[in-house]
C-alpha positions as a Markdown table, in Angstrom:
| # | Residue | x | y | z |
|---|---|---|---|---|
| 1 | Met | 7.6 | 13.5 | 22.4 |
| 2 | Lys | 6.5 | 12.7 | 18.8 |
| 3 | Ser | 3.2 | 11.6 | 17.4 |
| 4 | Tyr | 2.2 | 8.7 | 14.8 |
| 5 | Leu | -0.2 | 8.0 | 12.5 |
| 6 | Cys | -1.1 | 4.5 | 13.6 |
| 7 | Ala | -3.6 | 3.5 | 10.9 |
| 8 | Ile | -5.7 | 5.1 | 8.5 |
| 9 | Gly | -9.2 | 4.0 | 7.3 |
| 10 | Thr | -11.6 | 5.1 | 4.4 |
| 11 | Ala | -14.9 | 4.9 | 3.2 |
| 12 | Asn | -17.0 | 6.0 | 0.3 |
| 13 | Pro | -21.0 | 6.0 | 0.0 |
| 14 | Pro | -22.5 | 3.4 | -2.4 |
| 15 | Tyr | -23.3 | 5.2 | -5.4 |
| 16 | Ala | -20.4 | 5.4 | -7.9 |
| 17 | Phe | -20.7 | 6.9 | -11.5 |
| 18 | Pro | -18.6 | 7.4 | -14.3 |
| 19 | Gln | -17.6 | 10.9 | -15.0 |
| 20 | Gln | -19.3 | 10.9 | -18.5 |
| 21 | Gln | -22.4 | 9.7 | -17.0 |
| 22 | Ile | -22.3 | 12.5 | -14.4 |
| 23 | Ala | -21.6 | 14.9 | -17.1 |
| 24 | Asp | -24.9 | 14.0 | -18.6 |
| 25 | Phe | -26.9 | 14.5 | -15.6 |
| 26 | Met | -25.1 | 17.9 | -15.5 |
| 27 | Ala | -26.0 | 19.1 | -19.3 |
| 28 | Glu | -29.7 | 18.1 | -18.6 |
| 29 | Ala | -29.9 | 20.0 | -15.1 |
| 30 | Leu | -28.6 | 22.8 | -16.8 |
| 31 | Gln | -30.5 | 22.8 | -19.5 |
| 32 | Leu | -27.6 | 23.1 | -22.1 |
| 33 | Asp | -27.7 | 23.2 | -25.7 |
| 34 | Lys | -25.8 | 20.8 | -27.9 |
| 35 | Asp | -22.8 | 23.2 | -28.2 |
| 36 | Asp | -22.4 | 23.9 | -24.5 |
| 37 | Thr | -22.9 | 20.3 | -23.7 |
| 38 | Arg | -20.2 | 19.2 | -25.7 |
| 39 | Lys | -17.8 | 21.8 | -24.0 |
| 40 | Leu | -19.0 | 20.4 | -20.8 |
| 41 | Lys | -18.4 | 16.7 | -21.6 |
| 42 | Ala | -15.0 | 17.5 | -22.9 |
| 43 | Leu | -14.1 | 19.5 | -19.3 |
| 44 | Tyr | -15.2 | 16.2 | -17.9 |
| 45 | Arg | -12.8 | 14.3 | -20.0 |
| 46 | Val | -9.7 | 16.1 | -19.3 |
| 47 | Ser | -10.4 | 16.4 | -15.5 |
| 48 | Gly | -8.4 | 13.3 | -14.7 |
| 49 | Ile | -11.1 | 11.5 | -13.3 |
| 50 | Glu | -12.7 | 8.3 | -14.0 |
| 51 | Gln | -15.6 | 7.9 | -11.4 |
| 52 | Arg | -16.9 | 9.3 | -8.3 |
| 53 | His | -19.0 | 8.4 | -5.1 |
| 54 | Thr | -22.0 | 10.2 | -4.1 |
| 55 | Ala | -24.6 | 10.0 | -1.3 |
| 56 | Leu | -27.2 | 10.9 | -3.9 |
| 57 | Pro | -28.5 | 7.9 | -6.6 |
| 58 | Asp | -30.0 | 10.8 | -8.8 |
| 59 | Tyr | -26.7 | 11.3 | -10.8 |
| 60 | Gly | -26.8 | 8.0 | -12.6 |
| 61 | Arg | -30.6 | 8.5 | -13.2 |
| 62 | Gln | -32.5 | 10.1 | -15.7 |
| 63 | Asn | -35.2 | 13.2 | -14.9 |
| 64 | Gly | -38.3 | 11.2 | -13.3 |
| 65 | Glu | -36.4 | 9.0 | -11.5 |
| 66 | Tyr | -34.7 | 11.4 | -8.9 |
| 67 | Glu | -35.2 | 10.8 | -5.2 |
| 68 | Phe | -33.2 | 14.2 | -3.9 |
| 69 | Tyr | -34.0 | 16.6 | -6.8 |
| 70 | Pro | -37.4 | 17.6 | -8.0 |
| 71 | Asn | -38.5 | 15.6 | -11.4 |
| 72 | Thr | -39.1 | 18.7 | -13.4 |
| 73 | Pro | -37.4 | 20.7 | -16.1 |
| 74 | Gly | -34.4 | 22.6 | -14.6 |
| 75 | Leu | -34.7 | 20.9 | -11.1 |
| 76 | Glu | -37.4 | 23.4 | -9.6 |
| 77 | Pro | -37.9 | 23.9 | -7.0 |
| 78 | Phe | -34.0 | 23.7 | -6.2 |
| 79 | Pro | -33.0 | 22.2 | -3.0 |
| 80 | Thr | -32.6 | 24.8 | -0.1 |
| 81 | Val | -29.5 | 24.7 | 2.5 |
| 82 | Gly | -32.2 | 23.1 | 4.7 |
| 83 | Asp | -32.9 | 20.2 | 2.4 |
| 84 | Arg | -29.1 | 19.6 | 1.6 |
| 85 | Met | -28.2 | 19.6 | 5.5 |
| 86 | Gln | -31.0 | 17.1 | 6.1 |
| 87 | Glu | -29.7 | 14.7 | 3.4 |
| 88 | Tyr | -26.0 | 15.2 | 5.3 |
| 89 | Arg | -27.5 | 14.2 | 8.7 |
| 90 | Lys | -28.6 | 11.2 | 7.0 |
| 91 | Ser | -25.7 | 10.3 | 5.4 |
| 92 | Ala | -22.6 | 11.5 | 7.5 |
| 93 | Leu | -22.7 | 9.3 | 10.1 |
| 94 | Pro | -22.8 | 5.8 | 8.5 |
| 95 | Leu | -19.9 | 6.9 | 6.0 |
| 96 | Ser | -17.8 | 8.2 | 9.2 |
| 97 | Val | -18.7 | 5.1 | 11.3 |
| 98 | Glu | -17.5 | 3.0 | 8.4 |
| 99 | Ala | -14.0 | 4.7 | 8.0 |
| 100 | Ala | -13.6 | 5.0 | 11.7 |
| 101 | Gln | -14.1 | 1.3 | 12.2 |
| 102 | Glu | -11.8 | 0.3 | 9.2 |
| 103 | Cys | -9.1 | 2.3 | 10.6 |
| 104 | Leu | -9.2 | 1.0 | 14.2 |
| 105 | Ala | -9.6 | -2.4 | 12.6 |
| 106 | Gln | -6.0 | -2.1 | 11.8 |
| 107 | Val | -4.4 | -1.5 | 15.3 |
| 108 | Pro | -3.9 | -4.8 | 17.4 |
| 109 | Asp | -5.4 | -4.8 | 20.5 |
| 110 | Met | -7.3 | -1.6 | 20.1 |
| 111 | Asp | -10.4 | -1.1 | 22.3 |
| 112 | Val | -12.7 | 2.0 | 21.7 |
| 113 | Ser | -12.3 | 2.5 | 25.6 |
| 114 | Gln | -9.1 | 3.8 | 24.8 |
| 115 | Ile | -9.6 | 6.6 | 22.7 |
| 116 | Thr | -9.0 | 10.0 | 24.6 |
| 117 | His | -9.6 | 12.6 | 22.0 |
| 118 | Leu | -12.2 | 12.6 | 19.1 |
| 119 | Ile | -11.7 | 15.2 | 16.3 |
| 120 | Thr | -14.4 | 15.7 | 13.2 |
| 121 | Val | -13.8 | 17.5 | 10.1 |
| 122 | Ser | -16.1 | 18.6 | 7.6 |
| 123 | Cys | -16.8 | 21.8 | 5.5 |
| 124 | Thr | -20.1 | 20.2 | 4.2 |
| 125 | Gly | -22.4 | 20.0 | 6.6 |
| 126 | Met | -23.1 | 20.8 | 10.3 |
| 127 | Tyr | -25.6 | 20.6 | 12.8 |
| 128 | Ala | -26.0 | 19.9 | 16.8 |
| 129 | Pro | -25.9 | 17.9 | 18.7 |
| 130 | Gly | -23.6 | 16.7 | 16.0 |
| 131 | Leu | -21.7 | 14.4 | 14.0 |
| 132 | Asp | -19.2 | 14.1 | 16.9 |
| 133 | Ile | -21.8 | 13.2 | 19.6 |
| 134 | Glu | -23.6 | 11.1 | 17.1 |
| 135 | Leu | -20.1 | 8.9 | 16.4 |
| 136 | Val | -19.2 | 8.7 | 20.3 |
| 137 | Glu | -22.3 | 6.9 | 20.7 |
| 138 | Ala | -22.2 | 5.1 | 17.4 |
| 139 | Leu | -18.9 | 3.5 | 18.0 |
| 140 | Gly | -19.0 | 3.2 | 21.8 |
| 141 | Leu | -16.3 | 5.8 | 22.6 |
| 142 | Pro | -16.0 | 6.8 | 26.5 |
| 143 | Ser | -18.6 | 9.5 | 27.1 |
| 144 | Gln | -15.9 | 11.7 | 28.7 |
| 145 | Val | -13.8 | 11.7 | 25.3 |
| 146 | Gln | -12.5 | 15.1 | 24.5 |
| 147 | Arg | -14.0 | 16.4 | 21.3 |
| 148 | Thr | -13.0 | 18.9 | 18.8 |
| 149 | Cys | -14.7 | 19.9 | 15.6 |
| 150 | Ile | -13.3 | 21.5 | 13.0 |
| 151 | Tyr | -15.8 | 23.2 | 10.2 |
| 152 | Phe | -15.2 | 25.1 | 7.0 |
| 153 | Met | -11.6 | 24.9 | 6.4 |
| 154 | Gly | -12.1 | 23.1 | 3.0 |
| 155 | Cys | -9.5 | 21.0 | 1.4 |
| 156 | Tyr | -6.3 | 21.6 | 3.7 |
| 157 | Ala | -8.5 | 20.9 | 7.0 |
| 158 | Ala | -7.1 | 17.3 | 7.8 |
| 159 | Phe | -3.6 | 19.3 | 8.1 |
| 160 | Asn | -5.3 | 21.3 | 10.9 |
| 161 | Ala | -6.8 | 18.3 | 12.5 |
| 162 | Leu | -3.5 | 16.6 | 12.7 |
| 163 | Lys | -1.7 | 19.5 | 14.2 |
| 164 | Val | -4.5 | 19.5 | 16.8 |
| 165 | Ala | -3.9 | 15.8 | 17.3 |
| 166 | Asp | 0.2 | 16.2 | 17.5 |
| 167 | Thr | -0.1 | 18.8 | 20.1 |
| 168 | Ile | -2.5 | 16.7 | 22.3 |
| 169 | Cys | 0.1 | 13.6 | 21.7 |
| 170 | Arg | 3.0 | 15.8 | 22.5 |
| 171 | Ala | 1.7 | 17.0 | 25.9 |
| 172 | Asp | -0.2 | 13.4 | 26.8 |
| 173 | Ala | 1.8 | 10.4 | 26.7 |
| 174 | His | -1.7 | 8.5 | 27.2 |
| 175 | Ala | -3.5 | 10.2 | 24.4 |
| 176 | Arg | -5.2 | 8.2 | 21.5 |
| 177 | Val | -6.7 | 10.5 | 19.1 |
| 178 | Leu | -9.2 | 9.8 | 16.4 |
| 179 | Ile | -9.5 | 12.1 | 13.6 |
| 180 | Val | -12.7 | 11.6 | 11.3 |
| 181 | Cys | -12.9 | 13.9 | 8.0 |
| 182 | Thr | -16.1 | 13.5 | 6.3 |
| 183 | Glu | -17.3 | 15.3 | 3.2 |
| 184 | Leu | -20.5 | 15.0 | 1.4 |
| 185 | Cys | -19.3 | 17.8 | -1.6 |
| 186 | Thr | -22.2 | 16.2 | -4.2 |
| 187 | Leu | -25.0 | 17.6 | -1.7 |
| 188 | His | -23.9 | 21.1 | -3.0 |
| 189 | Phe | -24.3 | 21.0 | -6.7 |
| 190 | Gln | -25.0 | 24.4 | -7.9 |
| 191 | Lys | -27.2 | 24.8 | -11.0 |
| 192 | Gln | -25.3 | 27.9 | -12.5 |
| 193 | Gln | -23.2 | 28.1 | -15.7 |
| 194 | Gln | -20.1 | 30.4 | -14.5 |
| 195 | Ser | -16.8 | 28.6 | -15.1 |
| 196 | Asp | -16.1 | 28.4 | -11.2 |
| 197 | His | -19.3 | 26.6 | -11.1 |
| 198 | Leu | -18.8 | 24.1 | -13.9 |
| 199 | Val | -15.3 | 23.3 | -12.7 |
| 200 | Ser | -16.2 | 22.7 | -9.0 |
| 201 | Asn | -19.2 | 20.5 | -10.4 |
| 202 | Ser | -16.7 | 18.2 | -12.6 |
| 203 | Leu | -14.2 | 17.6 | -9.6 |
| 204 | Phe | -16.0 | 17.3 | -6.1 |
| 205 | Ala | -17.1 | 13.9 | -4.5 |
| 206 | Asp | -17.9 | 12.2 | -1.5 |
| 207 | Gly | -15.6 | 10.4 | 1.2 |
| 208 | Ala | -14.5 | 9.8 | 4.7 |
| 209 | Ala | -11.2 | 9.0 | 6.2 |
| 210 | Ala | -10.2 | 8.2 | 9.9 |
| 211 | Val | -6.9 | 8.4 | 11.3 |
| 212 | Leu | -5.6 | 7.1 | 14.8 |
| 213 | Val | -2.7 | 9.2 | 16.0 |
| 214 | Ser | -0.9 | 8.5 | 19.5 |
| 215 | Pro | 2.4 | 9.4 | 20.9 |
| 216 | Lys | 3.7 | 6.2 | 20.2 |
| 217 | Pro | 3.6 | 3.5 | 17.7 |
| 218 | Leu | 0.3 | 1.0 | 18.0 |
| 219 | Ser | 1.1 | -0.9 | 14.9 |
| 220 | Pro | 4.1 | -2.6 | 13.2 |
| 221 | Leu | 3.9 | 0.1 | 10.4 |
| 222 | Ser | 3.2 | 3.9 | 11.3 |
| 223 | Leu | 4.2 | 7.4 | 10.2 |
| 224 | Arg | 6.0 | 9.9 | 12.2 |
| 225 | Val | 4.6 | 13.2 | 12.2 |
| 226 | Asp | 8.0 | 15.7 | 11.9 |
| 227 | Ala | 7.1 | 19.1 | 10.9 |
| 228 | Phe | 4.4 | 21.2 | 9.8 |
| 229 | His | 4.4 | 24.5 | 7.7 |
| 230 | Cys | 1.8 | 26.7 | 6.2 |
| 231 | Asp | 1.5 | 30.0 | 4.4 |
| 232 | Leu | -1.0 | 32.4 | 2.8 |
| 233 | Ala | -1.2 | 33.6 | -0.8 |
| 234 | Pro | -3.5 | 36.7 | 0.1 |
| 235 | Ser | -4.0 | 37.3 | -3.6 |
| 236 | Gly | -6.0 | 34.2 | -3.8 |
| 237 | His | -8.3 | 35.5 | -1.2 |
| 238 | Lys | -11.1 | 35.4 | -3.9 |
| 239 | Asp | -10.2 | 32.5 | -5.9 |
| 240 | Met | -10.9 | 29.6 | -4.0 |
| 241 | Ala | -13.9 | 30.1 | -1.2 |
| 242 | Trp | -16.9 | 28.6 | 0.1 |
| 243 | His | -19.8 | 30.6 | 0.8 |
| 244 | Ile | -23.4 | 29.5 | 2.5 |
| 245 | His | -26.1 | 30.7 | 0.0 |
| 246 | Asp | -29.9 | 29.9 | 0.0 |
| 247 | Phe | -29.3 | 27.0 | -2.4 |
| 248 | Gly | -26.3 | 25.4 | -0.7 |
| 249 | Phe | -22.5 | 25.7 | -0.1 |
| 250 | Glu | -21.3 | 27.6 | -3.2 |
| 251 | Met | -17.6 | 26.8 | -4.2 |
| 252 | Thr | -15.6 | 29.5 | -5.7 |
| 253 | Leu | -12.6 | 27.9 | -8.0 |
| 254 | Ser | -11.2 | 30.3 | -10.2 |
| 255 | Ser | -8.9 | 29.0 | -13.0 |
| 256 | Tyr | -6.3 | 31.1 | -11.4 |
| 257 | Val | -5.4 | 28.5 | -8.6 |
| 258 | Pro | -3.0 | 26.3 | -9.9 |
| 259 | Ala | -0.8 | 29.6 | -10.9 |
| 260 | Leu | -0.9 | 30.7 | -7.4 |
| 261 | Ile | 0.1 | 27.6 | -5.9 |
| 262 | Lys | 3.0 | 27.5 | -8.6 |
| 263 | Gln | 4.0 | 30.5 | -7.5 |
| 264 | Gly | 3.8 | 29.7 | -3.4 |
| 265 | Ile | 4.9 | 26.2 | -3.5 |
| 266 | Gly | 8.6 | 26.2 | -3.9 |
| 267 | Gln | 9.0 | 28.6 | -0.8 |
| 268 | Leu | 6.7 | 26.1 | 1.0 |
| 269 | Thr | 8.6 | 23.7 | 0.4 |
| 270 | Gln | 12.1 | 25.2 | 1.5 |
| 271 | Ser | 10.8 | 26.7 | 4.7 |
| 272 | Leu | 9.2 | 23.1 | 5.7 |
| 273 | Leu | 12.5 | 21.0 | 4.8 |
| 274 | Gln | 14.7 | 23.8 | 6.2 |
| 275 | Lys | 13.0 | 22.7 | 9.8 |
| 276 | Leu | 14.7 | 19.4 | 9.5 |
| 277 | Asn | 17.8 | 20.2 | 7.3 |
| 278 | Leu | 16.3 | 18.3 | 4.6 |
| 279 | Lys | 16.8 | 18.9 | 0.8 |
| 280 | Leu | 14.0 | 18.0 | -2.0 |
| 281 | Glu | 16.5 | 15.5 | -3.7 |
| 282 | Glu | 16.2 | 13.3 | -0.6 |
| 283 | Ile | 12.7 | 12.9 | -0.5 |
| 284 | Asp | 11.0 | 10.0 | -3.1 |
| 285 | Leu | 7.8 | 9.6 | -1.4 |
| 286 | Phe | 4.7 | 12.4 | -1.9 |
| 287 | Ala | 1.3 | 12.7 | -0.6 |
| 288 | Ile | -0.4 | 15.4 | -2.4 |
| 289 | His | -3.9 | 16.7 | -2.4 |
| 290 | Pro | -5.2 | 16.4 | -5.8 |
| 291 | Gly | -7.3 | 19.4 | -6.0 |
| 292 | Gly | -7.6 | 18.6 | -9.9 |
| 293 | Arg | -5.2 | 17.6 | -12.4 |
| 294 | Lys | -3.7 | 21.1 | -13.1 |
| 295 | Ile | -3.0 | 21.6 | -9.8 |
| 296 | Leu | -1.0 | 18.2 | -9.5 |
| 297 | Glu | 1.1 | 19.1 | -13.0 |
| 298 | Val | 1.9 | 22.7 | -11.8 |
| 299 | Ile | 3.4 | 21.1 | -8.5 |
| 300 | Glu | 5.5 | 19.1 | -10.7 |
| 301 | Glu | 6.9 | 21.6 | -13.0 |
| 302 | Ala | 7.5 | 23.6 | -9.7 |
| 303 | Leu | 9.4 | 21.4 | -7.9 |
| 304 | Gly | 10.5 | 19.1 | -10.4 |
| 305 | Leu | 8.7 | 15.9 | -9.9 |
| 306 | Thr | 7.5 | 13.4 | -12.2 |
| 307 | Ala | 3.9 | 12.1 | -12.5 |
| 308 | Lys | 5.5 | 8.8 | -11.2 |
| 309 | Asp | 6.3 | 10.5 | -8.0 |
| 310 | Asn | 2.8 | 11.8 | -7.9 |
| 311 | Arg | 1.3 | 8.7 | -8.6 |
| 312 | His | -0.8 | 7.8 | -5.2 |
| 313 | Ala | -2.5 | 11.2 | -5.9 |
| 314 | Tyr | -3.6 | 10.6 | -9.8 |
| 315 | Gln | -4.8 | 7.4 | -8.4 |
| 316 | Val | -7.3 | 8.9 | -5.7 |
| 317 | Leu | -8.1 | 11.7 | -8.2 |
| 318 | Arg | -8.8 | 9.1 | -11.2 |
| 319 | Gln | -10.9 | 6.6 | -8.7 |
| 320 | Phe | -12.7 | 9.2 | -6.3 |
| 321 | Gly | -12.4 | 13.0 | -7.5 |
| 322 | Asn | -11.7 | 15.5 | -5.2 |
| 323 | Met | -13.5 | 14.6 | -1.5 |
| 324 | Ser | -12.3 | 18.0 | 0.2 |
| 325 | Ser | -10.6 | 17.3 | 3.6 |
| 326 | Ala | -10.6 | 13.3 | 3.2 |
| 327 | Thr | -8.9 | 13.5 | 0.0 |
| 328 | Val | -5.2 | 13.9 | 1.1 |
| 329 | Leu | -5.6 | 11.2 | 4.0 |
| 330 | Phe | -6.9 | 9.0 | 0.5 |
| 331 | Val | -3.8 | 9.7 | -0.7 |
| 332 | Leu | -1.7 | 8.9 | 2.5 |
| 333 | His | -3.7 | 5.5 | 2.6 |
| 334 | Ala | -2.9 | 4.5 | -1.1 |
| 335 | Leu | 1.1 | 5.1 | -0.3 |
| 336 | Trp | 0.7 | 3.2 | 2.8 |
| 337 | Gln | -0.1 | 0.0 | 1.0 |
| 338 | Glu | 2.8 | 0.1 | -0.8 |
| 339 | Leu | 5.3 | 0.9 | 1.6 |
| 340 | Gln | 8.0 | -1.9 | 2.4 |
| 341 | Pro | 10.0 | -2.4 | 5.6 |
| 342 | Gly | 13.3 | -1.2 | 3.3 |
| 343 | Arg | 11.7 | 2.2 | 3.4 |
| 344 | His | 12.3 | 2.6 | 7.4 |
| 345 | Glu | 12.8 | 6.3 | 8.2 |
| 346 | Ala | 12.3 | 7.2 | 4.7 |
| 347 | Pro | 10.5 | 11.1 | 4.6 |
| 348 | Ile | 7.1 | 11.8 | 3.0 |
| 349 | Leu | 6.3 | 15.0 | 1.7 |
| 350 | Ser | 2.7 | 16.1 | 1.6 |
| 351 | Phe | 0.8 | 19.1 | 1.0 |
| 352 | Ala | -3.0 | 20.6 | 1.0 |
| 353 | Phe | -4.6 | 23.7 | -0.1 |
| 354 | Gly | -7.8 | 25.6 | 0.3 |
| 355 | Pro | -9.5 | 28.9 | 1.0 |
| 356 | Gly | -7.2 | 31.6 | 1.7 |
| 357 | Leu | -5.7 | 31.0 | -0.7 |
| 358 | Thr | -4.2 | 28.4 | 2.1 |
| 359 | Leu | -1.0 | 26.3 | 1.4 |
| 360 | Glu | -0.4 | 23.9 | 3.7 |
| 361 | Ser | 2.8 | 21.3 | 4.1 |
| 362 | Met | 4.0 | 18.2 | 6.4 |
| 363 | Leu | 6.9 | 16.0 | 6.5 |
| 364 | Leu | 6.2 | 12.5 | 7.8 |
| 365 | Ser | 8.6 | 9.6 | 8.1 |
| 366 | Val | 8.2 | 5.7 | 7.7 |
| 367 | His | 8.2 | 4.1 | 11.1 |
| 368 | Tyr | 8.5 | 0.5 | 11.5 |
| 369 | Val | 8.6 | -1.6 | 15.2 |
């Protein structure tokens, strides 16, 4: 028995700001001098991002107009973890509901009473009773729906949610699994000038994505799940990480991450393709997590891909930035919009990366009823 991605819905908070406007906020918040401000703006210009969405209006405002951050020089007292989790709880539910409703609306004759399992994913907030229970109530799901929460796995967590859904669907012919990935990364801005923090502040954004997974196609177009493969690059253990500190979740994202991914992506791809006796030359559809522009470029170099092959990842990076676990689903959603019936059974190669350093891969196939 196989599993199928039957629909994907996406959502973003209402505030969207140009990348250079966010750079202005960061420069003032970090109290940078003219030379460091110029360097910061250069970093933002080469990020490949044009705009990002956020749950906080402050990133597009001047000091004196802030709602979340203190209207003081240096933003002191800086918001605590408790402050940030309060904002997460306020903003995560409506964003999640919007993504889930958009997803379910794409499936003909779909009724929420048919949902058997709910998987929620996030690395940017948590509380209990949590987002999963609030979604059951807000969407009107059955109270007996089976719930699984995947926390703190970072940008590759959607793959783990899809693996759980795939296992459920292979075991239960009546399963209908709703996955909701919700990330509010911008709540965790860190007021530090180390390069890791400057880079992460320039990349991360807010968004949610929802996927309906079933053991049979429920819509005219679906994506069949064919195989997964994951690996670890232990030498990158310290190069990408999340840590809970007093003033938010601190992201470590070193400049060595692209090189580590470049070293491991070839073997990861080969191991995945061997499971289905496929060759890389047979694939021309790609859904790669845009962890950053440089990451996309080194994957292209390692696998012989072009920027056109990677266009959906660049599109998502440009319009939305890096939304952690939700991002690769945004890329799949963008690819989905271009699919035509003539691509039936065409394979899709997908990657995502995160703390560990974890390398995740997946093969899907376009399926038309």
